[in-house]
Amino acid sequence: MKKHFPKALWLAAGAALIGLSAPLSAQPVEEELVVTGRYGKVPDSTQSLSQSISYRDLDLSTAAGRAEIRHRIKLTARYLCDKLGESDTGSSVAPSCQQAATADAMKRIGTIEETFSPRGTTWVAGPAWAPPYPADWATRY
């Protein structure tokens, strides 16, 4: 009987840990990325605008999903920087607002894409993302 007691204790402890971890894994993951545009001279006149981009409706394990999130990032960066009054000028020394915002968001989405696993057959796409810019924005740029 003494030999089986430690084994039973370990089984009970393992079951308790599994029971505790289940609510933690069931919490929804925020599937948004924030794009931030900054414009002006540092530090006195710097202005910034931010906009979150949802990818709940995308499967980033597919080429189409990755292309769509990159498209959203670029259009949102252009929109934010346009609202800040930035022209499209940039140089190799000082990137434009749009170039900097896009590069920053692309680094972060690249990290997300590296660890993204396929959605699977039971995945139901979230609500379609509603962009902050006008409907014709994508056709203009």
PDB file of C-alpha atoms in Angstrom:
ATOM      1  CA  MET A   1       0.000   0.000   0.000  1.00  0.00           C
ATOM      2  CA  LYS A   2       2.865   2.382   0.762  1.00  0.00           C
ATOM      3  CA  LYS A   3       4.315   1.909  -2.723  1.00  0.00           C
ATOM      4  CA  HIS A   4       1.077   3.062  -4.403  1.00  0.00           C
ATOM      5  CA  PHE A   5       0.440   6.068  -2.192  1.00  0.00           C
ATOM      6  CA  PRO A   6       3.111   8.328  -3.775  1.00  0.00           C
ATOM      7  CA  LYS A   7       1.952   7.353  -7.267  1.00  0.00           C
ATOM      8  CA  ALA A   8      -1.650   8.194  -6.402  1.00  0.00           C
ATOM      9  CA  LEU A   9      -0.546  11.483  -4.858  1.00  0.00           C
ATOM     10  CA  TRP A  10       1.322  12.409  -8.042  1.00  0.00           C
ATOM     11  CA  LEU A  11      -1.702  11.536 -10.175  1.00  0.00           C
ATOM     12  CA  ALA A  12      -3.989  13.693  -8.018  1.00  0.00           C
ATOM     13  CA  ALA A  13      -1.534  16.602  -8.133  1.00  0.00           C
ATOM     14  CA  GLY A  14      -1.270  16.308 -11.918  1.00  0.00           C
ATOM     15  CA  ALA A  15      -5.040  16.279 -12.304  1.00  0.00           C
ATOM     16  CA  ALA A  16      -5.311  19.365 -10.103  1.00  0.00           C
ATOM     17  CA  LEU A  17      -2.729  21.213 -12.206  1.00  0.00           C
ATOM     18  CA  ILE A  18      -4.554  20.343 -15.404  1.00  0.00           C
ATOM     19  CA  GLY A  19      -7.789  21.583 -13.890  1.00  0.00           C
ATOM     20  CA  LEU A  20      -6.165  24.872 -12.900  1.00  0.00           C
ATOM     21  CA  SER A  21      -4.567  25.474 -16.275  1.00  0.00           C
ATOM     22  CA  ALA A  22      -7.719  24.890 -18.336  1.00  0.00           C
ATOM     23  CA  PRO A  23      -9.305  28.305 -17.580  1.00  0.00           C
ATOM     24  CA  LEU A  24      -6.042  30.042 -18.428  1.00  0.00           C
ATOM     25  CA  SER A  25      -5.801  28.483 -21.864  1.00  0.00           C
ATOM     26  CA  ALA A  26      -9.452  29.193 -22.627  1.00  0.00           C
ATOM     27  CA  GLN A  27      -8.995  32.960 -22.432  1.00  0.00           C
ATOM     28  CA  PRO A  28      -9.278  34.673 -25.829  1.00  0.00           C
ATOM     29  CA  VAL A  29      -6.107  36.022 -27.358  1.00  0.00           C
ATOM     30  CA  GLU A  30      -6.177  39.601 -28.611  1.00  0.00           C
ATOM     31  CA  GLU A  31      -5.401  39.379 -32.282  1.00  0.00           C
ATOM     32  CA  GLU A  32      -4.588  42.991 -32.988  1.00  0.00           C
ATOM     33  CA  LEU A  33      -1.498  44.908 -33.989  1.00  0.00           C
ATOM     34  CA  VAL A  34      -1.078  48.641 -33.392  1.00  0.00           C
ATOM     35  CA  VAL A  35       0.389  50.775 -36.182  1.00  0.00           C
ATOM     36  CA  THR A  36       1.817  54.108 -35.017  1.00  0.00           C
ATOM     37  CA  GLY A  37       2.729  56.973 -37.298  1.00  0.00           C
ATOM     38  CA  ARG A  38       5.057  59.701 -36.003  1.00  0.00           C
ATOM     39  CA  TYR A  39       5.804  62.965 -37.736  1.00  0.00           C
ATOM     40  CA  GLY A  40       7.714  66.095 -36.814  1.00  0.00           C
ATOM     41  CA  LYS A  41      11.053  66.998 -35.322  1.00  0.00           C
ATOM     42  CA  VAL A  42      12.104  65.287 -32.133  1.00  0.00           C
ATOM     43  CA  PRO A  43      11.504  66.210 -29.343  1.00  0.00           C
ATOM     44  CA  ASP A  44       9.537  69.464 -29.641  1.00  0.00           C
ATOM     45  CA  SER A  45       7.016  68.983 -32.408  1.00  0.00           C
ATOM     46  CA  THR A  46       6.627  65.233 -32.694  1.00  0.00           C
ATOM     47  CA  GLN A  47       3.054  64.157 -33.292  1.00  0.00           C
ATOM     48  CA  SER A  48       1.748  60.632 -33.453  1.00  0.00           C
ATOM     49  CA  LEU A  49      -1.395  58.723 -34.286  1.00  0.00           C
ATOM     50  CA  SER A  50      -2.090  55.044 -33.673  1.00  0.00           C
ATOM     51  CA  GLN A  51      -4.605  52.602 -35.050  1.00  0.00           C
ATOM     52  CA  SER A  52      -5.093  48.946 -34.205  1.00  0.00           C
ATOM     53  CA  ILE A  53      -5.434  46.400 -36.985  1.00  0.00           C
ATOM     54  CA  SER A  54      -7.276  43.179 -36.269  1.00  0.00           C
ATOM     55  CA  TYR A  55      -6.246  39.872 -37.787  1.00  0.00           C
ATOM     56  CA  ARG A  56      -8.967  37.759 -36.128  1.00  0.00           C
ATOM     57  CA  ASP A  57     -10.438  37.115 -39.547  1.00  0.00           C
ATOM     58  CA  LEU A  58      -7.125  36.011 -41.093  1.00  0.00           C
ATOM     59  CA  ASP A  59      -5.170  32.766 -41.064  1.00  0.00           C
ATOM     60  CA  LEU A  60      -1.565  33.990 -40.925  1.00  0.00           C
ATOM     61  CA  SER A  61      -0.277  30.494 -41.666  1.00  0.00           C
ATOM     62  CA  THR A  62      -1.388  30.996 -45.290  1.00  0.00           C
ATOM     63  CA  ALA A  63       0.214  33.227 -47.925  1.00  0.00           C
ATOM     64  CA  ALA A  64      -3.101  34.996 -48.517  1.00  0.00           C
ATOM     65  CA  GLY A  65      -3.496  35.804 -44.817  1.00  0.00           C
ATOM     66  CA  ARG A  66       0.053  37.167 -44.573  1.00  0.00           C
ATOM     67  CA  ALA A  67      -0.409  39.262 -47.720  1.00  0.00           C
ATOM     68  CA  GLU A  68      -3.645  40.748 -46.375  1.00  0.00           C
ATOM     69  CA  ILE A  69      -2.172  41.768 -42.990  1.00  0.00           C
ATOM     70  CA  ARG A  70       0.781  43.402 -44.770  1.00  0.00           C
ATOM     71  CA  HIS A  71      -1.668  45.259 -47.048  1.00  0.00           C
ATOM     72  CA  ARG A  72      -3.622  46.472 -44.005  1.00  0.00           C
ATOM     73  CA  ILE A  73      -0.416  47.650 -42.328  1.00  0.00           C
ATOM     74  CA  LYS A  74       0.744  49.636 -45.354  1.00  0.00           C
ATOM     75  CA  LEU A  75      -2.615  51.292 -45.967  1.00  0.00           C
ATOM     76  CA  THR A  76      -3.077  52.137 -42.283  1.00  0.00           C
ATOM     77  CA  ALA A  77       0.431  53.619 -42.033  1.00  0.00           C
ATOM     78  CA  ARG A  78      -0.239  55.727 -45.125  1.00  0.00           C
ATOM     79  CA  TYR A  79      -3.598  56.864 -43.703  1.00  0.00           C
ATOM     80  CA  LEU A  80      -2.156  57.822 -40.295  1.00  0.00           C
ATOM     81  CA  CYS A  81       0.787  59.700 -41.764  1.00  0.00           C
ATOM     82  CA  ASP A  82      -1.483  61.464 -44.255  1.00  0.00           C
ATOM     83  CA  LYS A  83      -3.634  62.646 -41.326  1.00  0.00           C
ATOM     84  CA  LEU A  84      -0.454  63.916 -39.631  1.00  0.00           C
ATOM     85  CA  GLY A  85       0.312  65.966 -42.756  1.00  0.00           C
ATOM     86  CA  GLU A  86       3.373  64.048 -43.906  1.00  0.00           C
ATOM     87  CA  SER A  87       4.486  64.202 -47.491  1.00  0.00           C
ATOM     88  CA  ASP A  88       5.776  61.011 -49.089  1.00  0.00           C
ATOM     89  CA  THR A  89       9.384  62.120 -48.880  1.00  0.00           C
ATOM     90  CA  GLY A  90      11.926  60.050 -47.059  1.00  0.00           C
ATOM     91  CA  SER A  91      15.609  59.346 -47.384  1.00  0.00           C
ATOM     92  CA  SER A  92      18.057  56.625 -46.436  1.00  0.00           C
ATOM     93  CA  VAL A  93      19.080  58.777 -43.459  1.00  0.00           C
ATOM     94  CA  ALA A  94      15.617  59.701 -42.211  1.00  0.00           C
ATOM     95  CA  PRO A  95      12.730  57.460 -43.269  1.00  0.00           C
ATOM     96  CA  SER A  96       9.343  59.003 -43.844  1.00  0.00           C
ATOM     97  CA  CYS A  97       6.556  58.633 -41.302  1.00  0.00           C
ATOM     98  CA  GLN A  98       4.959  55.978 -43.474  1.00  0.00           C
ATOM     99  CA  GLN A  99       8.199  54.049 -43.980  1.00  0.00           C
ATOM    100  CA  ALA A 100       8.957  54.053 -40.240  1.00  0.00           C
ATOM    101  CA  ALA A 101       5.420  53.063 -39.216  1.00  0.00           C
ATOM    102  CA  THR A 102       5.305  50.268 -41.784  1.00  0.00           C
ATOM    103  CA  ALA A 103       8.758  48.931 -40.857  1.00  0.00           C
ATOM    104  CA  ASP A 104       7.917  48.894 -37.136  1.00  0.00           C
ATOM    105  CA  ALA A 105       4.609  47.078 -37.666  1.00  0.00           C
ATOM    106  CA  MET A 106       6.195  44.622 -40.131  1.00  0.00           C
ATOM    107  CA  LYS A 107       8.807  43.629 -37.529  1.00  0.00           C
ATOM    108  CA  ARG A 108       6.092  42.898 -35.009  1.00  0.00           C
ATOM    109  CA  ILE A 109       3.828  41.025 -37.421  1.00  0.00           C
ATOM    110  CA  GLY A 110       6.847  38.992 -38.571  1.00  0.00           C
ATOM    111  CA  THR A 111       7.320  37.794 -35.001  1.00  0.00           C
ATOM    112  CA  ILE A 112       3.630  36.888 -34.779  1.00  0.00           C
ATOM    113  CA  GLU A 113       3.745  35.042 -38.128  1.00  0.00           C
ATOM    114  CA  GLU A 114       6.748  32.963 -37.025  1.00  0.00           C
ATOM    115  CA  THR A 115       4.812  31.487 -34.111  1.00  0.00           C
ATOM    116  CA  PHE A 116       1.385  31.362 -35.761  1.00  0.00           C
ATOM    117  CA  SER A 117      -0.017  27.873 -36.171  1.00  0.00           C
ATOM    118  CA  PRO A 118      -2.650  26.908 -38.734  1.00  0.00           C
ATOM    119  CA  ARG A 119      -6.201  27.707 -37.643  1.00  0.00           C
ATOM    120  CA  GLY A 120      -7.457  24.181 -38.281  1.00  0.00           C
ATOM    121  CA  THR A 121     -10.744  22.936 -39.676  1.00  0.00           C
ATOM    122  CA  THR A 122     -12.850  24.014 -36.687  1.00  0.00           C
ATOM    123  CA  TRP A 123     -11.737  27.666 -36.782  1.00  0.00           C
ATOM    124  CA  VAL A 124     -14.424  30.199 -37.505  1.00  0.00           C
ATOM    125  CA  ALA A 125     -13.166  33.539 -38.788  1.00  0.00           C
ATOM    126  CA  GLY A 126     -13.802  36.495 -36.524  1.00  0.00           C
ATOM    127  CA  PRO A 127     -15.672  39.550 -37.686  1.00  0.00           C
ATOM    128  CA  ALA A 128     -14.175  41.280 -40.701  1.00  0.00           C
ATOM    129  CA  TRP A 129     -11.881  44.139 -39.769  1.00  0.00           C
ATOM    130  CA  ALA A 130     -13.299  47.592 -40.465  1.00  0.00           C
ATOM    131  CA  PRO A 131     -10.493  49.897 -41.628  1.00  0.00           C
ATOM    132  CA  PRO A 132     -10.384  53.497 -40.361  1.00  0.00           C
ATOM    133  CA  TYR A 133      -9.804  54.926 -43.835  1.00  0.00           C
ATOM    134  CA  PRO A 134     -12.436  55.544 -46.519  1.00  0.00           C
ATOM    135  CA  ALA A 135     -13.563  52.626 -48.696  1.00  0.00           C
ATOM    136  CA  ASP A 136     -11.788  53.985 -51.807  1.00  0.00           C
ATOM    137  CA  TRP A 137      -8.460  54.344 -49.958  1.00  0.00           C
ATOM    138  CA  ALA A 138      -7.248  50.930 -51.102  1.00  0.00           C
ATOM    139  CA  THR A 139      -7.882  51.768 -54.759  1.00  0.00           C
ATOM    140  CA  ARG A 140      -6.175  55.152 -54.530  1.00  0.00           C
ATOM    141  CA  TYR A 141      -2.945  53.725 -53.085  1.00  0.00           C
TER     142      TYR A 141
END
